[in-house]
């Protein structure tokens, strides 16, 4: 690069919050893997949480029809009426929750829905509780709103679940909300109905906004994941059900998700969406209607495949020296092993100091992409996605084992 240009770029004064914004660790890990693949390197990626299955044919057919019919114009900013009705149907069918159309906003992915709700609700001086380990973007979204994130540690030996006493202690007079995510990305922890009941009592008493990220609700291995608003219906008046079609219907690239909650906040978030991006893609909206209202068998079939992979991954991870995985994940398609046993070891002088440095080393030395736990709030862990074939998983673990065998203390 031209050094002069570089210097002038460094002098640009960015918005304070954007300047402090880090790249998304999950997206960055996947981008590095894609770049290496493009350069001809044989990389196996266990980085992004992205199902390897193609979008079901019935959904692609609906999109093809929509395109042929020329449904290529703007739609209402928060989504077309038929999509909102499909989302209502889904929330009733899958979660037993009733919503009005005015209480629903469709967005370009679950991420945009969550970011817009968080931006609409929280402000400088507010605190938002995030049980940790947590998905990397929650903290970033909260910080962008001006609020600060209160990370509440959920220890591995407690199954990575939020302890009610720790929750009580974390609530101050500034606390305005909490973000829950069950099944959890990255830990795979799933809250039971009784755990949710205990937490719900505290949240109701404290009058907090409850943001429930339900993205992995269908990828759950031991019976359905209960919804906190079903366990405590009074929470729904101050709650948001946040979701995406990315995982359940293998639609990551289509970018479609939604938020359901009190209409005043939905309207505010939709105003924001109207100013900074507009409606989610019109063809995608029509595909989403088919996804949500058509036969739901594909999601169950994908789930069964994830179950087979989970078994393999748990077995193989547990055999790797230096990795430990005390909890079998109950949902989602990630394992989140503890790599404390590798800290301080090195490969040809390159030291492993945390999850991120191990992930970097693995990418360089074994061409396996994983995500370090640092930005999930767990620097002694790494996240491996098993949303890839059994064959890829076996090769990835063979490579990981051969790198581990070369480590020295
Ligand atoms: N949520 C997925 C993940 O954690 C996709 C990437 C992202 O949006 O962070 O890998």
CSV table of C-alpha atoms and ligand atoms in Angstrom, one decimal:
chain,number,residue,atom,x,y,z
A,1,UNK,CA,0.0,0.0,0.0
A,2,UNK,CA,1.1,3.6,-0.6
A,3,UNK,CA,2.5,4.7,2.8
A,4,UNK,CA,1.1,8.2,2.4
A,5,UNK,CA,-2.4,6.9,1.9
A,6,UNK,CA,-2.0,4.7,5.0
A,7,UNK,CA,-0.9,7.7,7.1
A,8,UNK,CA,-3.8,9.8,6.1
A,9,UNK,CA,-6.2,6.9,6.8
A,10,UNK,CA,-4.8,6.7,10.3
A,11,UNK,CA,-5.7,10.4,10.9
A,12,UNK,CA,-9.4,9.9,10.1
A,13,UNK,CA,-11.4,10.4,13.2
A,14,UNK,CA,-14.1,7.8,13.3
A,15,UNK,CA,-17.2,7.8,15.4
A,16,UNK,CA,-16.1,6.8,18.9
A,17,UNK,CA,-18.3,3.7,19.1
A,18,UNK,CA,-17.4,2.5,15.7
A,19,UNK,CA,-13.7,3.1,16.3
A,20,UNK,CA,-13.9,0.8,19.3
A,21,UNK,CA,-15.8,-1.9,17.4
A,22,UNK,CA,-13.8,-5.1,16.8
A,23,UNK,CA,-14.5,-7.4,13.8
A,24,UNK,CA,-16.9,-10.2,14.6
A,25,UNK,CA,-14.7,-13.1,15.6
A,26,UNK,CA,-16.9,-15.7,14.0
A,27,UNK,CA,-17.1,-13.9,10.7
A,28,UNK,CA,-13.4,-13.1,10.8
A,29,UNK,CA,-12.4,-16.7,11.3
A,30,UNK,CA,-14.6,-17.8,8.5
A,31,UNK,CA,-13.3,-15.1,6.2
A,32,UNK,CA,-9.7,-16.1,6.9
A,33,UNK,CA,-10.6,-19.7,6.0
A,34,UNK,CA,-12.3,-18.6,2.8
A,35,UNK,CA,-9.4,-16.5,1.8
A,36,UNK,CA,-6.9,-19.4,2.3
A,37,UNK,CA,-9.2,-21.7,0.3
A,38,UNK,CA,-9.3,-19.2,-2.5
A,39,UNK,CA,-5.5,-19.2,-2.5
A,40,UNK,CA,-5.6,-22.9,-3.0
A,41,UNK,CA,-4.9,-24.1,0.6
A,42,UNK,CA,-6.9,-27.2,1.6
A,43,UNK,CA,-8.6,-25.7,4.7
A,44,UNK,CA,-11.3,-27.5,6.7
A,45,UNK,CA,-13.5,-25.0,8.4
A,46,UNK,CA,-15.2,-25.6,11.7
A,47,UNK,CA,-15.5,-21.9,12.2
A,48,UNK,CA,-18.8,-20.3,11.2
A,49,UNK,CA,-22.0,-21.6,12.5
A,50,UNK,CA,-23.4,-22.4,9.1
A,51,UNK,CA,-25.3,-25.6,8.2
A,52,UNK,CA,-23.6,-27.3,5.3
A,53,UNK,CA,-27.0,-28.4,3.9
A,54,UNK,CA,-28.5,-26.6,0.9
A,55,UNK,CA,-31.7,-24.7,1.4
A,56,UNK,CA,-34.6,-27.1,0.9
A,57,UNK,CA,-35.9,-27.2,-2.7
A,58,UNK,CA,-39.5,-26.1,-1.8
A,59,UNK,CA,-38.0,-22.9,-0.4
A,60,UNK,CA,-35.8,-22.2,-3.5
A,61,UNK,CA,-38.8,-23.0,-5.7
A,62,UNK,CA,-40.9,-20.3,-3.9
A,63,UNK,CA,-38.0,-17.8,-4.5
A,64,UNK,CA,-37.8,-18.8,-8.2
A,65,UNK,CA,-41.5,-18.2,-8.6
A,66,UNK,CA,-41.3,-14.9,-6.8
A,67,UNK,CA,-38.5,-13.8,-9.2
A,68,UNK,CA,-40.4,-14.9,-12.2
A,69,UNK,CA,-43.5,-12.9,-11.0
A,70,UNK,CA,-41.3,-9.8,-10.7
A,71,UNK,CA,-41.8,-9.4,-6.9
A,72,UNK,CA,-38.7,-7.3,-6.9
A,73,UNK,CA,-40.0,-4.0,-5.4
A,74,UNK,CA,-39.8,-2.4,-2.0
A,75,UNK,CA,-42.0,-4.0,0.7
A,76,UNK,CA,-43.1,-2.5,4.0
A,77,UNK,CA,-39.9,-1.8,6.0
A,78,UNK,CA,-40.8,-4.4,8.8
A,79,UNK,CA,-41.8,-7.0,6.2
A,80,UNK,CA,-44.8,-7.8,4.1
A,81,UNK,CA,-48.1,-8.7,5.8
A,82,UNK,CA,-48.0,-12.3,4.5
A,83,UNK,CA,-44.6,-12.8,6.1
A,84,UNK,CA,-45.7,-11.3,9.4
A,85,UNK,CA,-48.6,-13.7,9.4
A,86,UNK,CA,-46.2,-16.6,8.7
A,87,UNK,CA,-44.1,-15.5,11.6
A,88,UNK,CA,-47.2,-15.3,13.9
A,89,UNK,CA,-48.1,-18.9,12.8
A,90,UNK,CA,-44.6,-20.1,13.6
A,91,UNK,CA,-44.5,-18.5,17.0
A,92,UNK,CA,-47.9,-20.0,17.9
A,93,UNK,CA,-47.0,-23.5,16.4
A,94,UNK,CA,-43.5,-23.8,17.8
A,95,UNK,CA,-43.5,-21.7,20.9
A,96,UNK,CA,-47.2,-21.4,22.0
A,97,UNK,CA,-46.9,-17.6,21.8
A,98,UNK,CA,-49.6,-15.2,20.5
A,99,UNK,CA,-48.5,-12.0,18.7
A,100,UNK,CA,-50.3,-9.4,16.7
A,101,UNK,CA,-48.9,-8.2,13.4
A,102,UNK,CA,-48.0,-4.9,15.0
A,103,UNK,CA,-45.7,-6.8,17.4
A,104,UNK,CA,-43.5,-8.3,14.6
A,105,UNK,CA,-40.6,-7.0,12.6
A,106,UNK,CA,-38.8,-9.0,9.9
A,107,UNK,CA,-35.1,-8.0,9.3
A,108,UNK,CA,-32.1,-8.9,7.2
A,109,UNK,CA,-31.1,-11.8,9.5
A,110,UNK,CA,-31.5,-12.4,13.2
A,111,UNK,CA,-28.5,-10.1,13.7
A,112,UNK,CA,-30.2,-7.1,12.3
A,113,UNK,CA,-33.4,-7.7,14.2
A,114,UNK,CA,-31.4,-8.0,17.5
A,115,UNK,CA,-29.2,-5.0,16.8
A,116,UNK,CA,-32.2,-2.8,16.0
A,117,UNK,CA,-34.1,-3.9,19.1
A,118,UNK,CA,-31.1,-3.3,21.3
A,119,UNK,CA,-30.4,0.1,19.7
A,120,UNK,CA,-34.1,1.0,20.2
A,121,UNK,CA,-34.2,0.0,23.9
A,122,UNK,CA,-30.9,0.9,25.6
A,123,UNK,CA,-29.0,4.0,26.1
A,124,UNK,CA,-25.9,5.5,27.8
A,125,UNK,CA,-25.8,4.7,31.5
A,126,UNK,CA,-27.9,1.5,31.0
A,127,UNK,CA,-26.5,-1.9,31.9
A,128,UNK,CA,-27.5,-5.1,30.0
A,129,UNK,CA,-26.7,-8.5,31.5
A,130,UNK,CA,-25.1,-11.1,29.2
A,131,UNK,CA,-24.6,-14.5,30.7
A,132,UNK,CA,-21.1,-15.6,29.5
A,133,UNK,CA,-19.8,-17.4,27.5
A,134,UNK,CA,-22.0,-15.7,24.9
A,135,UNK,CA,-22.2,-15.2,21.2
A,136,UNK,CA,-19.6,-12.6,20.1
A,137,UNK,CA,-22.0,-10.0,18.7
A,138,UNK,CA,-24.1,-9.5,21.8
A,139,UNK,CA,-21.5,-7.3,23.6
A,140,UNK,CA,-20.8,-5.4,20.4
A,141,UNK,CA,-24.5,-4.6,19.8
A,142,UNK,CA,-25.0,-3.5,23.4
A,143,UNK,CA,-21.9,-1.3,23.3
A,144,UNK,CA,-23.0,0.3,20.0
A,145,UNK,CA,-26.3,1.3,21.7
A,146,UNK,CA,-24.2,3.3,24.3
A,147,UNK,CA,-25.2,0.9,27.1
A,148,UNK,CA,-22.6,-1.3,28.9
A,149,UNK,CA,-22.6,-5.0,29.0
A,150,UNK,CA,-22.5,-6.7,32.4
A,151,UNK,CA,-20.9,-10.1,31.8
A,152,UNK,CA,-22.1,-12.7,34.3
A,153,UNK,CA,-19.9,-15.8,34.3
A,154,UNK,CA,-21.7,-19.1,33.9
A,155,UNK,CA,-19.1,-21.6,35.0
A,156,UNK,CA,-18.4,-24.8,33.0
A,157,UNK,CA,-18.9,-26.9,36.1
A,158,UNK,CA,-22.4,-25.5,36.4
A,159,UNK,CA,-23.1,-26.6,32.8
A,160,UNK,CA,-22.5,-23.1,31.5
A,161,UNK,CA,-26.0,-22.1,32.9
A,162,UNK,CA,-26.8,-18.8,34.6
A,163,UNK,CA,-27.0,-19.3,38.4
A,164,UNK,CA,-30.0,-17.4,39.9
A,165,UNK,CA,-27.9,-16.0,42.8
A,166,UNK,CA,-25.3,-14.7,40.4
A,167,UNK,CA,-28.1,-13.1,38.4
A,168,UNK,CA,-29.5,-11.4,41.5
A,169,UNK,CA,-26.1,-10.1,42.5
A,170,UNK,CA,-25.5,-8.7,39.0
A,171,UNK,CA,-28.7,-6.5,38.9
A,172,UNK,CA,-28.1,-2.9,39.9
A,173,UNK,CA,-30.4,0.1,39.7
A,174,UNK,CA,-29.0,0.8,36.2
A,175,UNK,CA,-29.7,-2.7,34.8
A,176,UNK,CA,-32.4,-2.6,32.1
A,177,UNK,CA,-32.2,-5.9,30.3
A,178,UNK,CA,-30.8,-9.3,29.8
A,179,UNK,CA,-30.0,-11.4,26.7
A,180,UNK,CA,-30.7,-15.1,27.0
A,181,UNK,CA,-29.8,-17.7,24.4
A,182,UNK,CA,-30.9,-21.3,24.8
A,183,UNK,CA,-29.6,-23.5,23.2
A,184,UNK,CA,-26.5,-21.4,23.6
A,185,UNK,CA,-24.0,-20.4,21.0
A,186,UNK,CA,-21.1,-21.3,21.8
A,187,UNK,CA,-21.6,-23.7,24.7
A,188,UNK,CA,-24.7,-25.7,23.5
A,189,UNK,CA,-26.2,-25.4,27.0
A,190,UNK,CA,-30.0,-25.7,27.1
A,191,UNK,CA,-32.0,-24.3,30.0
A,192,UNK,CA,-34.6,-26.6,31.6
A,193,UNK,CA,-38.1,-25.4,32.4
A,194,UNK,CA,-37.3,-25.3,36.1
A,195,UNK,CA,-34.1,-23.3,35.5
A,196,UNK,CA,-36.0,-20.8,33.4
A,197,UNK,CA,-38.8,-20.6,36.0
A,198,UNK,CA,-36.3,-19.5,38.7
A,199,UNK,CA,-34.6,-17.0,36.4
A,200,UNK,CA,-38.0,-15.6,35.2
A,201,UNK,CA,-39.1,-14.8,38.8
A,202,UNK,CA,-36.0,-12.7,39.3
A,203,UNK,CA,-36.3,-11.0,36.0
A,204,UNK,CA,-40.0,-10.2,36.5
A,205,UNK,CA,-39.3,-8.7,40.0
A,206,UNK,CA,-36.5,-6.6,38.6
A,207,UNK,CA,-38.7,-5.4,35.7
A,208,UNK,CA,-36.0,-6.1,33.1
A,209,UNK,CA,-36.3,-6.3,29.4
A,210,UNK,CA,-35.8,-9.9,28.4
A,211,UNK,CA,-34.3,-10.6,25.0
A,212,UNK,CA,-34.6,-14.3,24.1
A,213,UNK,CA,-32.4,-15.4,21.2
A,214,UNK,CA,-34.1,-18.5,20.0
A,215,UNK,CA,-32.0,-19.1,16.9
A,216,UNK,CA,-31.0,-22.7,17.8
A,217,UNK,CA,-34.4,-23.8,19.2
A,218,UNK,CA,-34.8,-26.6,16.7
A,219,UNK,CA,-31.3,-28.0,17.1
A,220,UNK,CA,-31.8,-29.6,20.5
A,221,UNK,CA,-31.1,-33.3,21.3
A,222,UNK,CA,-33.0,-34.2,24.5
A,223,UNK,CA,-36.6,-33.0,24.0
A,224,UNK,CA,-37.8,-29.5,23.1
A,225,UNK,CA,-36.1,-26.4,24.5
A,226,UNK,CA,-38.7,-24.6,26.6
A,227,UNK,CA,-39.4,-20.9,25.9
A,228,UNK,CA,-39.0,-18.5,28.9
A,229,UNK,CA,-42.2,-16.6,27.9
A,230,UNK,CA,-44.2,-19.9,28.0
A,231,UNK,CA,-42.8,-20.7,31.4
A,232,UNK,CA,-43.6,-17.2,32.7
A,233,UNK,CA,-46.2,-15.6,30.4
A,234,UNK,CA,-46.0,-12.3,32.3
A,235,UNK,CA,-42.5,-11.8,31.0
A,236,UNK,CA,-43.8,-11.5,27.4
A,237,UNK,CA,-45.0,-7.9,28.0
A,238,UNK,CA,-41.3,-6.9,28.5
A,239,UNK,CA,-39.8,-9.5,26.3
A,240,UNK,CA,-38.6,-10.1,22.7
A,241,UNK,CA,-38.5,-13.4,20.9
A,242,UNK,CA,-35.6,-13.1,18.5
A,243,UNK,CA,-35.0,-15.5,15.7
A,244,UNK,CA,-33.5,-16.3,12.3
A,245,UNK,CA,-34.3,-18.7,9.5
A,246,UNK,CA,-30.5,-19.3,8.9
A,247,UNK,CA,-30.0,-22.4,11.0
A,248,UNK,CA,-33.5,-24.0,11.0
A,249,UNK,CA,-33.9,-23.9,7.2
A,250,UNK,CA,-30.2,-23.7,6.1
A,251,UNK,CA,-30.8,-20.1,4.8
A,252,UNK,CA,-27.7,-18.2,6.1
A,253,UNK,CA,-27.0,-16.3,2.9
A,254,UNK,CA,-30.6,-15.3,2.4
A,255,UNK,CA,-30.5,-13.0,5.4
A,256,UNK,CA,-33.8,-13.2,7.1
A,257,UNK,CA,-34.8,-13.1,10.8
A,258,UNK,CA,-37.3,-11.4,13.0
A,259,UNK,CA,-38.2,-9.9,16.4
A,260,UNK,CA,-41.5,-10.2,18.2
A,261,UNK,CA,-42.4,-8.1,21.2
A,262,UNK,CA,-44.2,-5.0,22.5
A,263,UNK,CA,-45.5,-2.9,19.6
A,264,UNK,CA,-44.0,0.4,20.7
A,265,UNK,CA,-40.5,-0.9,20.7
A,266,UNK,CA,-41.1,-2.9,17.5
A,267,UNK,CA,-42.3,0.4,15.9
A,268,UNK,CA,-39.2,2.2,17.1
A,269,UNK,CA,-36.8,-0.5,15.9
A,270,UNK,CA,-38.7,-0.5,12.5
A,271,UNK,CA,-38.2,3.3,12.3
A,272,UNK,CA,-34.4,2.7,12.7
A,273,UNK,CA,-34.6,0.0,10.1
A,274,UNK,CA,-36.5,2.3,7.8
A,275,UNK,CA,-33.7,4.9,8.1
A,276,UNK,CA,-30.6,2.8,7.9
A,277,UNK,CA,-31.4,-0.2,5.7
A,278,UNK,CA,-35.1,-0.7,4.7
A,279,UNK,CA,-37.0,-3.9,4.1
A,280,UNK,CA,-35.3,-7.3,4.1
A,281,UNK,CA,-34.9,-8.6,0.5
A,282,UNK,CA,-38.3,-9.1,-1.1
A,283,UNK,CA,-37.5,-12.5,-2.7
A,284,UNK,CA,-36.1,-13.8,0.6
A,285,UNK,CA,-39.3,-12.7,2.3
A,286,UNK,CA,-41.4,-14.9,0.0
A,287,UNK,CA,-39.0,-17.8,0.4
A,288,UNK,CA,-39.3,-17.3,4.2
A,289,UNK,CA,-43.1,-17.6,4.0
A,290,UNK,CA,-42.7,-21.0,2.4
A,291,UNK,CA,-40.0,-22.0,4.9
A,292,UNK,CA,-42.2,-21.1,7.9
A,293,UNK,CA,-45.6,-22.4,6.7
A,294,UNK,CA,-44.7,-25.4,4.6
A,295,UNK,CA,-43.9,-29.0,5.8
A,296,UNK,CA,-41.3,-28.9,8.6
A,297,UNK,CA,-39.7,-32.3,8.0
A,298,UNK,CA,-36.3,-31.0,6.6
A,299,UNK,CA,-35.4,-29.3,9.9
A,300,UNK,CA,-36.0,-32.5,11.8
A,301,UNK,CA,-33.8,-34.4,9.2
A,302,UNK,CA,-31.0,-31.9,9.6
A,303,UNK,CA,-31.3,-32.2,13.4
A,304,UNK,CA,-30.9,-36.0,13.2
A,305,UNK,CA,-27.7,-35.6,11.2
A,306,UNK,CA,-26.4,-33.1,13.7
A,307,UNK,CA,-27.1,-35.6,16.4
A,308,UNK,CA,-24.9,-38.2,14.7
A,309,UNK,CA,-22.1,-35.6,14.2
A,310,UNK,CA,-22.3,-34.5,17.8
A,311,UNK,CA,-21.6,-38.0,19.0
A,312,UNK,CA,-18.6,-38.3,16.8
A,313,UNK,CA,-17.3,-34.9,17.8
A,314,UNK,CA,-17.7,-35.4,21.5
A,315,UNK,CA,-15.9,-38.7,21.3
A,316,UNK,CA,-13.0,-37.3,19.3
A,317,UNK,CA,-12.6,-34.1,21.3
A,318,UNK,CA,-12.5,-36.1,24.5
A,319,UNK,CA,-9.6,-38.1,23.2
A,320,UNK,CA,-7.4,-35.1,22.4
A,321,UNK,CA,-4.7,-34.5,25.0
A,322,UNK,CA,-5.0,-31.0,26.5
A,323,UNK,CA,-8.7,-30.7,25.5
A,324,UNK,CA,-11.4,-31.2,28.1
A,325,UNK,CA,-15.2,-31.3,27.5
A,326,UNK,CA,-17.0,-32.1,30.7
A,327,UNK,CA,-20.5,-31.2,29.3
A,328,UNK,CA,-22.1,-32.9,26.3
A,329,UNK,CA,-23.8,-30.0,24.5
A,330,UNK,CA,-27.6,-30.3,24.6
A,331,UNK,CA,-28.3,-28.2,21.6
A,332,UNK,CA,-26.9,-26.1,18.7
A,333,UNK,CA,-24.0,-27.5,16.6
A,334,UNK,CA,-21.0,-26.4,18.5
A,335,UNK,CA,-18.6,-28.0,21.0
A,336,UNK,CA,-16.7,-25.6,23.3
A,337,UNK,CA,-13.8,-27.5,24.8
A,338,UNK,CA,-11.6,-26.2,27.5
A,339,UNK,CA,-7.9,-26.0,26.3
A,340,UNK,CA,-6.3,-24.9,29.6
A,341,UNK,CA,-4.1,-28.0,29.3
A,342,UNK,CA,-2.4,-26.5,26.2
A,343,UNK,CA,-1.7,-23.1,27.6
A,344,UNK,CA,2.1,-22.5,27.8
A,345,UNK,CA,2.9,-25.2,25.2
A,346,UNK,CA,4.5,-24.2,21.9
A,347,UNK,CA,5.0,-25.4,18.4
A,348,UNK,CA,8.5,-24.5,17.2
A,349,UNK,CA,8.6,-21.7,19.7
A,350,UNK,CA,5.2,-20.3,18.9
A,351,UNK,CA,3.4,-20.3,22.2
A,352,UNK,CA,-0.2,-21.0,23.0
A,353,UNK,CA,-1.4,-18.3,25.4
A,354,UNK,CA,-5.2,-18.5,25.0
A,355,UNK,CA,-8.0,-19.8,22.8
A,356,UNK,CA,-7.3,-17.3,20.1
A,357,UNK,CA,-3.6,-18.0,19.8
A,358,UNK,CA,-4.4,-21.7,19.6
A,359,UNK,CA,-7.0,-21.1,16.8
A,360,UNK,CA,-4.4,-19.1,14.9
A,361,UNK,CA,-1.7,-21.7,15.3
A,362,UNK,CA,-4.1,-24.5,14.2
A,363,UNK,CA,-5.1,-22.6,11.1
A,364,UNK,CA,-1.4,-22.0,10.1
A,365,UNK,CA,-0.1,-25.5,11.1
A,366,UNK,CA,-3.0,-27.8,10.3
A,367,UNK,CA,-5.3,-25.7,8.0
A,368,UNK,CA,-8.2,-26.2,10.3
A,369,UNK,CA,-10.3,-23.1,11.1
A,370,UNK,CA,-11.9,-22.9,14.5
A,371,UNK,CA,-12.9,-19.8,16.7
A,372,UNK,CA,-10.9,-18.9,19.8
A,373,UNK,CA,-13.0,-18.4,22.9
A,374,UNK,CA,-11.7,-15.0,23.8
A,375,UNK,CA,-14.5,-12.9,22.2
A,376,UNK,CA,-17.1,-15.3,23.6
A,377,UNK,CA,-15.8,-14.3,27.1
A,378,UNK,CA,-13.9,-17.6,27.6
A,379,UNK,CA,-10.2,-17.2,26.7
A,380,UNK,CA,-9.3,-20.8,27.7
A,381,UNK,CA,-11.8,-22.3,25.3
A,382,UNK,CA,-12.3,-22.7,21.6
A,383,UNK,CA,-15.4,-23.2,19.5
A,384,UNK,CA,-15.7,-26.0,16.9
A,385,UNK,CA,-18.8,-26.1,14.7
A,386,UNK,CA,-19.9,-29.5,13.6
A,387,UNK,CA,-22.1,-28.2,10.8
A,388,UNK,CA,-20.0,-30.0,8.3
A,389,UNK,CA,-19.7,-33.6,7.0
A,390,UNK,CA,-18.5,-36.5,9.1
A,391,UNK,CA,-15.7,-37.0,6.6
A,392,UNK,CA,-14.5,-33.4,7.1
A,393,UNK,CA,-14.9,-33.7,10.8
A,394,UNK,CA,-12.7,-36.9,10.9
A,395,UNK,CA,-10.0,-35.3,8.8
A,396,UNK,CA,-10.1,-32.1,10.9
A,397,UNK,CA,-9.6,-34.1,14.1
A,398,UNK,CA,-6.8,-36.2,12.5
A,399,UNK,CA,-5.0,-32.9,11.7
A,400,UNK,CA,-5.7,-31.4,15.1
A,401,UNK,CA,-4.2,-34.5,16.8
A,402,UNK,CA,-1.1,-34.4,14.7
A,403,UNK,CA,-0.5,-30.8,15.7
A,404,UNK,CA,-1.1,-31.5,19.3
A,405,UNK,CA,1.5,-34.4,19.1
A,406,UNK,CA,4.1,-31.9,18.0
A,407,UNK,CA,3.6,-29.4,20.9
A,408,UNK,CA,6.3,-29.0,23.4
A,409,UNK,CA,6.3,-27.5,26.9
B,1,LIG,N1,-24.0,-16.9,14.3
B,1,LIG,C1,-23.1,-17.8,13.5
B,1,LIG,C2,-21.8,-18.0,14.3
B,1,LIG,O1,-21.7,-17.8,15.5
B,1,LIG,C3,-22.8,-17.1,12.2
B,1,LIG,C4,-21.8,-16.0,12.2
B,1,LIG,C5,-22.3,-14.9,13.0
B,1,LIG,O2,-23.3,-14.3,12.6
B,1,LIG,O3,-21.7,-14.6,14.1
B,1,LIG,O4,-20.9,-18.6,13.8
